[in-house]
Amino acid sequence: MQILETSREKLVKSEDYNSYFNKETGFFARWGARKQDNPAYAPMPEILDLEISAGKCMGKCPECYKCNGAVEETHNMTFEEFKDIFHKVAKTKVITTFKSGFPSISADINSSWENCNTKEDYINRAKEIYTYQDDIKDIRIYNEGLLQQIAFGICDIGTNPDFFKMLAYCREFDVIPNYTCHALDMNEEYAKLTAKYCGAVAISVYNKEKSYNAVKMLADTGMKQINFHVIAHDKSYNKIFSILDDLTTDERIKGKVKAVVLLKYKPKGNGVGKFKHLSDEQYREIINYATERNIGIGFDSCSAHAYLRVIKDDKDYDKKAMCAEPCESACFSSYINHKGEFFACSFCENEGMWKEGIPVLEAPDFEESVWNNYQTIRFRKMLLNNELPLTIGGGIGQ
């Protein structure tokens, strides 16, 4: 596998898996041996969903499948734990070459590289290892894995004291960070730091005033990739239309929100038994209403099947279907919770065949110990063969 990377783009080339990622626009394409081939899964994750805090949350969102806000106890992932997970998934290497022609030395960045917070720190640490420092020609640090983006799972923006330090670290090592928030605690400082480090930010619209003010704050700092997230169900149906109307009239958000992303309701956590899924007709009405007003509409992978059903008669169906990717859990993405445990996705955490996760912090590596672990491979095969039960434990959203 060959990885060609600049500050703006990342191109991966191999016989069966190829991909292109634009770090500035977020554009991504993936193909197999031929452009028309679609790989079943990637050699390593492209995207990591990483939960760095859980527990107390001022949002107390009624649909929160994590039950954040329902309990007062808070647990934060530490910065050192984050670094260990980051470098295992990214497969970060330190390559040292010598003037004398001695063979280059390759070392993995892992938990033994403590107190290094920038690339420069790692380079200086590498220099300290060798007795004959004058013989060092070059020290290069790069990610041998496929990790492109990290979607951070948080409670309040300020819950984890190392949150923005983690975002900065991602950028330092050429991985784009993103996060979703309720925006209740968004302020100008958070907005500036978000614009500085993040490729995109999503706001779950529970309080319109706070959400709309947050959009303006973020846009005023130059942030361009701002989305709204709304969990689509019977009780949010009218609210979605209201938000779509506001996007054409409210100056705080008009022209500043890239898309309204509809998330599939999952009967887990705070929302068990409280909501019902939208009918295909209701879903179609939302899509049409947004399209007629030239408002961007998006959806999560769990909603892909519903989206494909409602556009099946669209004249541009083939083109739109190419952008709809159903469940990619353990195929192209990974989820790791605040304790450092891997699950196929966040919805299957502690469910069904994922009653227990795989401890990433204790694993010697990620590729063999987690991504190609027996449990992960078993889930992946069942998913690709459409053998998973249509439940939360199955991990897919039909």
CSV table of C-alpha atoms in Angstrom, one decimal:
chain,number,residue,atom,x,y,z
A,1,MET,CA,0.0,0.0,0.0
A,2,GLN,CA,1.3,3.5,-0.9
A,3,ILE,CA,0.1,6.6,0.8
A,4,LEU,CA,0.7,10.0,-0.8
A,5,GLU,CA,-0.1,12.9,1.5
A,6,THR,CA,0.2,16.7,1.6
A,7,SER,CA,-1.3,19.2,4.0
A,8,ARG,CA,-4.4,19.4,1.8
A,9,GLU,CA,-4.9,15.9,0.3
A,10,LYS,CA,-4.4,12.2,1.1
A,11,LEU,CA,-4.3,9.5,-1.7
A,12,VAL,CA,-4.1,5.8,-0.9
A,13,LYS,CA,-3.2,3.4,-3.6
A,14,SER,CA,-3.2,-0.4,-3.5
A,15,GLU,CA,-4.4,-3.3,-5.6
A,16,ASP,CA,-7.8,-3.8,-4.0
A,17,TYR,CA,-8.3,-0.6,-1.9
A,18,ASN,CA,-7.8,3.0,-3.1
A,19,SER,CA,-9.1,6.3,-1.7
A,20,TYR,CA,-8.8,10.0,-2.0
A,21,PHE,CA,-9.5,12.6,0.8
A,22,ASN,CA,-9.5,16.4,0.6
A,23,LYS,CA,-8.8,17.7,4.1
A,24,GLU,CA,-10.1,21.2,3.3
A,25,THR,CA,-13.5,20.4,1.7
A,26,GLY,CA,-14.1,16.9,3.2
A,27,PHE,CA,-14.6,15.4,-0.2
A,28,PHE,CA,-13.9,11.6,-0.1
A,29,ALA,CA,-13.9,8.9,-2.7
A,30,ARG,CA,-13.1,5.2,-2.4
A,31,TRP,CA,-12.7,2.4,-5.0
A,32,GLY,CA,-11.3,-1.0,-5.5
A,33,ALA,CA,-9.2,-2.5,-8.3
A,34,ARG,CA,-11.3,-0.5,-10.8
A,35,LYS,CA,-13.1,2.8,-10.3
A,36,GLN,CA,-16.5,1.0,-10.5
A,37,ASP,CA,-15.5,-1.5,-7.7
A,38,ASN,CA,-16.4,-0.9,-4.1
A,39,PRO,CA,-14.2,-2.5,-1.5
A,40,ALA,CA,-16.1,-4.5,1.2
A,41,TYR,CA,-13.9,-3.1,3.9
A,42,ALA,CA,-10.7,-1.1,4.5
A,43,PRO,CA,-7.4,-2.6,5.8
A,44,MET,CA,-7.7,-0.1,8.7
A,45,PRO,CA,-10.3,2.4,9.8
A,46,GLU,CA,-10.8,5.6,7.8
A,47,ILE,CA,-12.9,7.3,10.5
A,48,LEU,CA,-12.7,6.9,14.3
A,49,ASP,CA,-15.7,7.8,16.5
A,50,LEU,CA,-14.0,8.5,19.8
A,51,GLU,CA,-15.9,9.2,23.0
A,52,ILE,CA,-13.8,11.3,25.4
A,53,SER,CA,-16.3,12.1,28.1
A,54,ALA,CA,-19.5,10.6,29.5
A,55,GLY,CA,-21.9,11.4,32.3
A,56,LYS,CA,-22.9,14.9,33.5
A,57,CYS,CA,-24.3,17.0,30.6
A,58,MET,CA,-26.4,20.2,30.7
A,59,GLY,CA,-28.1,19.0,27.4
A,60,LYS,CA,-30.0,16.2,29.0
A,61,CYS,CA,-31.3,15.5,25.5
A,62,PRO,CA,-34.4,13.3,25.5
A,63,GLU,CA,-33.1,11.0,22.8
A,64,CYS,CA,-29.6,10.6,24.1
A,65,TYR,CA,-28.7,6.9,23.6
A,66,LYS,CA,-25.7,7.3,25.9
A,67,CYS,CA,-27.9,8.6,28.8
A,68,ASN,CA,-25.6,11.6,29.3
A,69,GLY,CA,-27.2,14.1,31.7
A,70,ALA,CA,-29.3,11.4,33.4
A,71,VAL,CA,-26.4,10.7,35.8
A,72,GLU,CA,-24.1,13.1,37.6
A,73,GLU,CA,-20.9,11.0,37.6
A,74,THR,CA,-18.5,12.1,34.8
A,75,HIS,CA,-15.6,10.2,33.4
A,76,ASN,CA,-13.1,11.8,31.0
A,77,MET,CA,-10.5,10.1,28.8
A,78,THR,CA,-7.1,11.4,29.7
A,79,PHE,CA,-4.8,13.0,27.2
A,80,GLU,CA,-2.2,10.2,27.5
A,81,GLU,CA,-4.9,7.6,26.9
A,82,PHE,CA,-6.1,9.6,23.9
A,83,LYS,CA,-2.5,9.7,22.5
A,84,ASP,CA,-2.1,6.0,22.9
A,85,ILE,CA,-5.4,5.2,21.1
A,86,PHE,CA,-4.6,7.8,18.4
A,87,HIS,CA,-1.3,6.5,17.4
A,88,LYS,CA,-2.5,2.8,17.5
A,89,VAL,CA,-5.3,3.6,15.0
A,90,ALA,CA,-3.2,6.0,12.9
A,91,LYS,CA,-0.2,3.6,13.0
A,92,THR,CA,2.2,6.5,13.5
A,93,LYS,CA,5.9,5.8,12.7
A,94,VAL,CA,9.1,7.6,13.4
A,95,ILE,CA,11.6,7.0,10.7
A,96,THR,CA,15.2,7.9,11.3
A,97,THR,CA,17.8,8.0,8.4
A,98,PHE,CA,21.5,8.4,8.7
A,99,LYS,CA,24.2,10.2,6.7
A,100,SER,CA,26.6,7.3,7.0
A,101,GLY,CA,24.3,4.9,5.1
A,102,PHE,CA,23.3,2.8,8.1
A,103,PRO,CA,19.8,1.2,7.6
A,104,SER,CA,16.9,3.5,8.5
A,105,ILE,CA,15.3,2.8,11.8
A,106,SER,CA,11.5,2.7,12.1
A,107,ALA,CA,9.8,3.0,15.5
A,108,ASP,CA,6.1,3.0,16.4
A,109,ILE,CA,4.8,5.8,18.5
A,110,ASN,CA,3.1,4.2,21.5
A,111,SER,CA,2.5,4.7,25.2
A,112,SER,CA,6.3,4.6,25.9
A,113,TRP,CA,6.7,8.0,24.3
A,114,GLU,CA,5.4,9.9,27.3
A,115,ASN,CA,5.1,13.7,27.6
A,116,CYS,CA,5.4,14.3,23.9
A,117,ASN,CA,2.7,16.7,22.7
A,118,THR,CA,3.9,17.8,19.3
A,119,LYS,CA,5.9,16.4,16.3
A,120,GLU,CA,8.9,18.4,17.5
A,121,ASP,CA,8.7,16.7,20.9
A,122,TYR,CA,8.8,13.3,19.2
A,123,ILE,CA,11.7,14.3,16.9
A,124,ASN,CA,13.7,15.6,19.9
A,125,ARG,CA,13.0,12.4,21.8
A,126,ALA,CA,14.1,10.3,18.8
A,127,LYS,CA,17.4,12.3,18.7
A,128,GLU,CA,18.1,11.5,22.3
A,129,ILE,CA,17.9,7.7,21.6
A,130,TYR,CA,21.0,7.7,19.3
A,131,THR,CA,24.6,8.2,20.6
A,132,TYR,CA,26.0,9.6,17.4
A,133,GLN,CA,23.5,12.4,16.8
A,134,ASP,CA,25.7,14.1,14.2
A,135,ASP,CA,25.1,11.0,11.9
A,136,ILE,CA,21.3,11.7,11.8
A,137,LYS,CA,20.3,12.8,8.3
A,138,ASP,CA,16.5,13.1,8.8
A,139,ILE,CA,13.7,12.2,11.2
A,140,ARG,CA,10.3,11.8,9.6
A,141,ILE,CA,7.0,11.2,11.3
A,142,TYR,CA,4.0,9.9,9.4
A,143,ASN,CA,0.8,7.8,9.7
A,144,GLU,CA,1.1,4.5,8.1
A,145,GLY,CA,-2.6,3.8,8.7
A,146,LEU,CA,-5.7,5.1,6.8
A,147,LEU,CA,-7.1,7.3,9.6
A,148,GLN,CA,-8.5,10.5,8.0
A,149,GLN,CA,-10.9,12.0,10.6
A,150,ILE,CA,-11.9,11.6,14.2
A,151,ALA,CA,-15.5,12.4,15.3
A,152,PHE,CA,-15.2,13.3,19.0
A,153,GLY,CA,-18.1,12.2,21.3
A,154,ILE,CA,-18.5,14.7,24.2
A,155,CYS,CA,-20.9,15.9,26.8
A,156,ASP,CA,-20.7,19.7,27.2
A,157,ILE,CA,-17.9,21.3,25.2
A,158,GLY,CA,-16.1,22.1,28.4
A,159,THR,CA,-16.5,18.7,30.1
A,160,ASN,CA,-13.1,17.2,29.2
A,161,PRO,CA,-10.4,19.7,30.1
A,162,ASP,CA,-8.1,18.3,27.4
A,163,PHE,CA,-10.7,18.5,24.6
A,164,PHE,CA,-9.1,21.3,22.6
A,165,LYS,CA,-5.6,20.0,23.3
A,166,MET,CA,-6.8,16.7,21.6
A,167,LEU,CA,-8.1,18.6,18.6
A,168,ALA,CA,-4.8,20.4,18.2
A,169,TYR,CA,-2.9,17.1,18.5
A,170,CYS,CA,-5.0,15.7,15.7
A,171,ARG,CA,-4.1,18.5,13.4
A,172,GLU,CA,-0.4,18.2,14.4
A,173,PHE,CA,-0.5,14.7,13.0
A,174,ASP,CA,-2.6,15.4,9.8
A,175,VAL,CA,-5.9,13.9,11.0
A,176,ILE,CA,-9.0,16.1,10.8
A,177,PRO,CA,-11.1,16.4,14.0
A,178,ASN,CA,-14.8,17.1,14.1
A,179,TYR,CA,-17.4,17.1,16.9
A,180,THR,CA,-21.2,17.4,17.6
A,181,CYS,CA,-22.5,19.5,20.5
A,182,HIS,CA,-25.7,20.8,22.0
A,183,ALA,CA,-24.2,24.3,21.8
A,184,LEU,CA,-25.7,25.4,25.2
A,185,ASP,CA,-22.2,26.3,26.4
A,186,MET,CA,-20.8,27.6,23.1
A,187,ASN,CA,-18.9,30.9,23.6
A,188,GLU,CA,-16.5,33.0,21.5
A,189,GLU,CA,-13.4,31.3,22.8
A,190,TYR,CA,-14.8,27.8,22.0
A,191,ALA,CA,-15.9,29.0,18.6
A,192,LYS,CA,-12.5,30.4,17.7
A,193,LEU,CA,-10.7,27.2,18.8
A,194,THR,CA,-13.3,25.1,16.9
A,195,ALA,CA,-12.7,27.1,13.7
A,196,LYS,CA,-8.9,26.8,14.2
A,197,TYR,CA,-8.8,23.0,14.6
A,198,CYS,CA,-11.9,21.4,13.3
A,199,GLY,CA,-12.9,20.5,9.7
A,200,ALA,CA,-16.6,20.6,10.6
A,201,VAL,CA,-18.9,20.9,13.6
A,202,ALA,CA,-22.5,19.8,14.1
A,203,ILE,CA,-25.0,21.3,16.4
A,204,SER,CA,-27.9,19.2,17.7
A,205,VAL,CA,-30.8,21.6,17.7
A,206,TYR,CA,-32.6,21.3,21.1
A,207,ASN,CA,-32.6,25.0,22.0
A,208,LYS,CA,-33.1,27.2,18.8
A,209,GLU,CA,-31.8,30.4,20.3
A,210,LYS,CA,-28.6,28.8,21.6
A,211,SER,CA,-28.1,26.8,18.4
A,212,TYR,CA,-28.7,29.7,16.1
A,213,ASN,CA,-26.4,32.0,18.2
A,214,ALA,CA,-23.7,29.3,18.1
A,215,VAL,CA,-23.9,29.2,14.3
A,216,LYS,CA,-23.4,32.9,14.1
A,217,MET,CA,-20.4,32.8,16.5
A,218,LEU,CA,-18.8,30.0,14.5
A,219,ALA,CA,-19.5,31.6,11.2
A,220,ASP,CA,-18.0,34.9,12.4
A,221,THR,CA,-14.7,33.1,13.1
A,222,GLY,CA,-14.6,31.8,9.6
A,223,MET,CA,-16.0,28.3,10.2
A,224,LYS,CA,-17.6,27.1,7.0
A,225,GLN,CA,-18.5,23.5,7.6
A,226,ILE,CA,-21.4,23.8,10.1
A,227,ASN,CA,-24.3,21.3,10.1
A,228,PHE,CA,-27.5,20.9,12.1
A,229,HIS,CA,-28.2,17.5,13.5
A,230,VAL,CA,-31.8,16.5,14.2
A,231,ILE,CA,-33.0,13.0,15.3
A,232,ALA,CA,-35.9,12.3,13.0
A,233,HIS,CA,-39.0,10.8,14.7
A,234,ASP,CA,-42.7,11.5,15.2
A,235,LYS,CA,-42.2,14.3,17.8
A,236,SER,CA,-39.4,16.1,15.8
A,237,TYR,CA,-41.3,16.0,12.5
A,238,ASN,CA,-42.8,19.5,12.7
A,239,LYS,CA,-39.6,20.9,14.3
A,240,ILE,CA,-37.6,19.8,11.2
A,241,PHE,CA,-39.8,21.9,8.9
A,242,SER,CA,-39.6,24.8,11.3
A,243,ILE,CA,-35.7,24.7,11.2
A,244,LEU,CA,-35.8,24.4,7.4
A,245,ASP,CA,-38.0,27.6,7.2
A,246,ASP,CA,-35.7,29.4,9.6
A,247,LEU,CA,-32.7,28.6,7.3
A,248,THR,CA,-34.3,30.9,4.7
A,249,THR,CA,-35.3,33.8,7.0
A,250,ASP,CA,-33.1,33.9,10.2
A,251,GLU,CA,-30.0,36.0,9.5
A,252,ARG,CA,-28.0,34.2,12.2
A,253,ILE,CA,-28.1,30.9,10.2
A,254,LYS,CA,-29.2,31.9,6.6
A,255,GLY,CA,-26.4,30.8,4.2
A,256,LYS,CA,-24.2,29.6,7.1
A,257,VAL,CA,-25.4,26.0,7.7
A,258,LYS,CA,-24.2,23.5,5.1
A,259,ALA,CA,-26.9,20.9,5.7
A,260,VAL,CA,-29.5,19.6,8.0
A,261,VAL,CA,-28.5,16.0,8.9
A,262,LEU,CA,-31.3,13.6,9.8
A,263,LEU,CA,-30.2,11.0,12.3
A,264,LYS,CA,-32.1,7.8,12.8
A,265,TYR,CA,-33.9,7.4,16.1
A,266,LYS,CA,-32.5,4.5,18.1
A,267,PRO,CA,-34.6,3.1,21.0
A,268,LYS,CA,-31.7,3.1,23.4
A,269,GLY,CA,-30.8,5.1,26.5
A,270,ASN,CA,-33.0,8.1,27.4
A,271,GLY,CA,-35.4,7.7,24.5
A,272,VAL,CA,-36.6,4.1,24.9
A,273,GLY,CA,-40.3,3.9,24.2
A,274,LYS,CA,-40.8,7.6,23.8
A,275,PHE,CA,-40.7,8.1,20.0
A,276,LYS,CA,-41.7,6.4,16.8
A,277,HIS,CA,-39.8,6.3,13.5
A,278,LEU,CA,-41.0,8.5,10.6
A,279,SER,CA,-42.9,6.9,7.9
A,280,ASP,CA,-41.4,6.8,4.4
A,281,GLU,CA,-44.0,9.4,3.3
A,282,GLN,CA,-43.0,11.8,6.1
A,283,TYR,CA,-39.3,11.3,5.3
A,284,ARG,CA,-40.0,12.0,1.6
A,285,GLU,CA,-41.9,15.2,2.5
A,286,ILE,CA,-38.8,16.5,4.4
A,287,ILE,CA,-36.4,15.6,1.6
A,288,ASN,CA,-38.7,17.3,-1.0
A,289,TYR,CA,-39.3,20.4,1.2
A,290,ALA,CA,-35.5,20.9,1.7
A,291,THR,CA,-34.7,20.2,-2.0
A,292,GLU,CA,-37.3,22.8,-3.2
A,293,ARG,CA,-35.7,25.4,-1.0
A,294,ASN,CA,-32.2,24.5,-2.1
A,295,ILE,CA,-31.3,23.5,1.5
A,296,GLY,CA,-28.7,20.9,2.0
A,297,ILE,CA,-30.0,17.7,3.5
A,298,GLY,CA,-27.9,14.8,4.9
A,299,PHE,CA,-28.4,11.6,6.9
A,300,ASP,CA,-26.4,9.1,8.9
A,301,SER,CA,-25.5,5.6,7.6
A,302,CYS,CA,-28.3,4.1,9.7
A,303,SER,CA,-30.8,6.2,7.7
A,304,ALA,CA,-29.3,5.3,4.3
A,305,HIS,CA,-31.9,2.5,3.6
A,306,ALA,CA,-34.8,4.9,4.3
A,307,TYR,CA,-33.3,7.5,2.1
A,308,LEU,CA,-32.8,5.1,-0.8
A,309,ARG,CA,-36.4,3.9,-0.5
A,310,VAL,CA,-37.9,7.4,-0.7
A,311,ILE,CA,-35.8,8.5,-3.7
A,312,LYS,CA,-36.2,5.2,-5.7
A,313,ASP,CA,-38.2,6.9,-8.4
A,314,ASP,CA,-35.9,10.0,-8.6
A,315,LYS,CA,-34.4,10.6,-12.1
A,316,ASP,CA,-31.0,11.1,-10.5
A,317,TYR,CA,-31.3,8.0,-8.3
A,318,ASP,CA,-28.1,6.3,-9.4
A,319,LYS,CA,-26.1,9.4,-8.8
A,320,LYS,CA,-27.6,10.1,-5.4
A,321,ALA,CA,-27.3,6.4,-4.4
A,322,MET,CA,-23.6,6.6,-4.8
A,323,CYS,CA,-23.5,9.1,-1.9
A,324,ALA,CA,-25.6,6.8,0.4
A,325,GLU,CA,-23.5,4.4,2.4
A,326,PRO,CA,-25.4,2.0,4.7
A,327,CYS,CA,-23.8,0.6,7.9
A,328,GLU,CA,-20.0,0.7,7.6
A,329,SER,CA,-19.4,-0.3,11.2
A,330,ALA,CA,-16.1,-2.3,11.6
A,331,CYS,CA,-15.7,-2.0,7.8
A,332,PHE,CA,-14.6,1.6,7.4
A,333,SER,CA,-15.2,3.1,10.8
A,334,SER,CA,-14.4,2.3,14.4
A,335,TYR,CA,-15.9,3.3,17.7
A,336,ILE,CA,-14.0,3.6,21.0
A,337,ASN,CA,-15.7,4.7,24.2
A,338,HIS,CA,-14.4,6.9,27.0
A,339,LYS,CA,-12.8,3.8,28.8
A,340,GLY,CA,-10.8,2.9,25.7
A,341,GLU,CA,-13.0,0.0,24.7
A,342,PHE,CA,-13.7,-0.8,21.0
A,343,PHE,CA,-17.2,-1.7,19.8
A,344,ALA,CA,-18.3,-2.2,16.2
A,345,CYS,CA,-20.4,1.0,16.6
A,346,SER,CA,-21.6,3.1,19.5
A,347,PHE,CA,-25.2,1.7,19.2
A,348,CYS,CA,-24.0,-1.8,19.8
A,349,GLU,CA,-22.1,-1.0,22.9
A,350,ASN,CA,-22.9,-3.5,25.6
A,351,GLU,CA,-25.6,-5.1,23.3
A,352,GLY,CA,-26.0,-8.5,21.8
A,353,MET,CA,-22.6,-9.9,20.6
A,354,TRP,CA,-20.9,-6.8,21.9
A,355,LYS,CA,-21.7,-7.3,25.6
A,356,GLU,CA,-18.0,-6.6,26.1
A,357,GLY,CA,-15.7,-4.4,24.1
A,358,ILE,CA,-12.1,-5.0,23.1
A,359,PRO,CA,-9.7,-3.1,25.4
A,360,VAL,CA,-7.6,-0.9,23.0
A,361,LEU,CA,-5.4,0.6,25.8
A,362,GLU,CA,-4.3,-2.9,26.8
A,363,ALA,CA,-3.8,-4.1,23.2
A,364,PRO,CA,-0.2,-4.1,21.8
A,365,ASP,CA,-1.5,-2.8,18.5
A,366,PHE,CA,-4.8,-2.0,16.7
A,367,GLU,CA,-4.5,-3.7,13.4
A,368,GLU,CA,-4.2,-7.3,14.5
A,369,SER,CA,-5.5,-7.1,18.1
A,370,VAL,CA,-8.7,-5.1,17.3
A,371,TRP,CA,-9.4,-4.5,13.7
A,372,ASN,CA,-8.6,-8.1,12.8
A,373,ASN,CA,-9.7,-9.5,16.1
A,374,TYR,CA,-11.9,-12.6,15.8
A,375,GLN,CA,-14.9,-10.8,17.2
A,376,THR,CA,-14.6,-7.9,14.8
A,377,ILE,CA,-14.1,-10.2,11.8
A,378,ARG,CA,-17.2,-12.2,12.9
A,379,PHE,CA,-19.3,-9.1,13.1
A,380,ARG,CA,-18.0,-7.8,9.8
A,381,LYS,CA,-18.8,-11.0,7.9
A,382,MET,CA,-22.3,-11.1,9.4
A,383,LEU,CA,-22.9,-7.5,8.4
A,384,LEU,CA,-21.6,-8.0,4.8
A,385,ASN,CA,-23.7,-11.2,4.4
A,386,ASN,CA,-26.8,-9.4,5.8
A,387,GLU,CA,-26.9,-12.0,8.7
A,388,LEU,CA,-27.2,-9.5,11.6
A,389,PRO,CA,-30.6,-9.2,13.4
A,390,LEU,CA,-32.4,-6.0,12.9
A,391,THR,CA,-31.8,-4.8,16.4
A,392,ILE,CA,-29.6,-2.4,18.3
A,393,GLY,CA,-27.4,-5.4,19.2
A,394,GLY,CA,-27.0,-6.2,15.5
A,395,GLY,CA,-25.6,-2.7,15.0
A,396,ILE,CA,-27.4,-1.8,11.8
A,397,GLY,CA,-30.2,0.5,11.0
A,398,GLN,CA,-32.6,-0.8,8.3
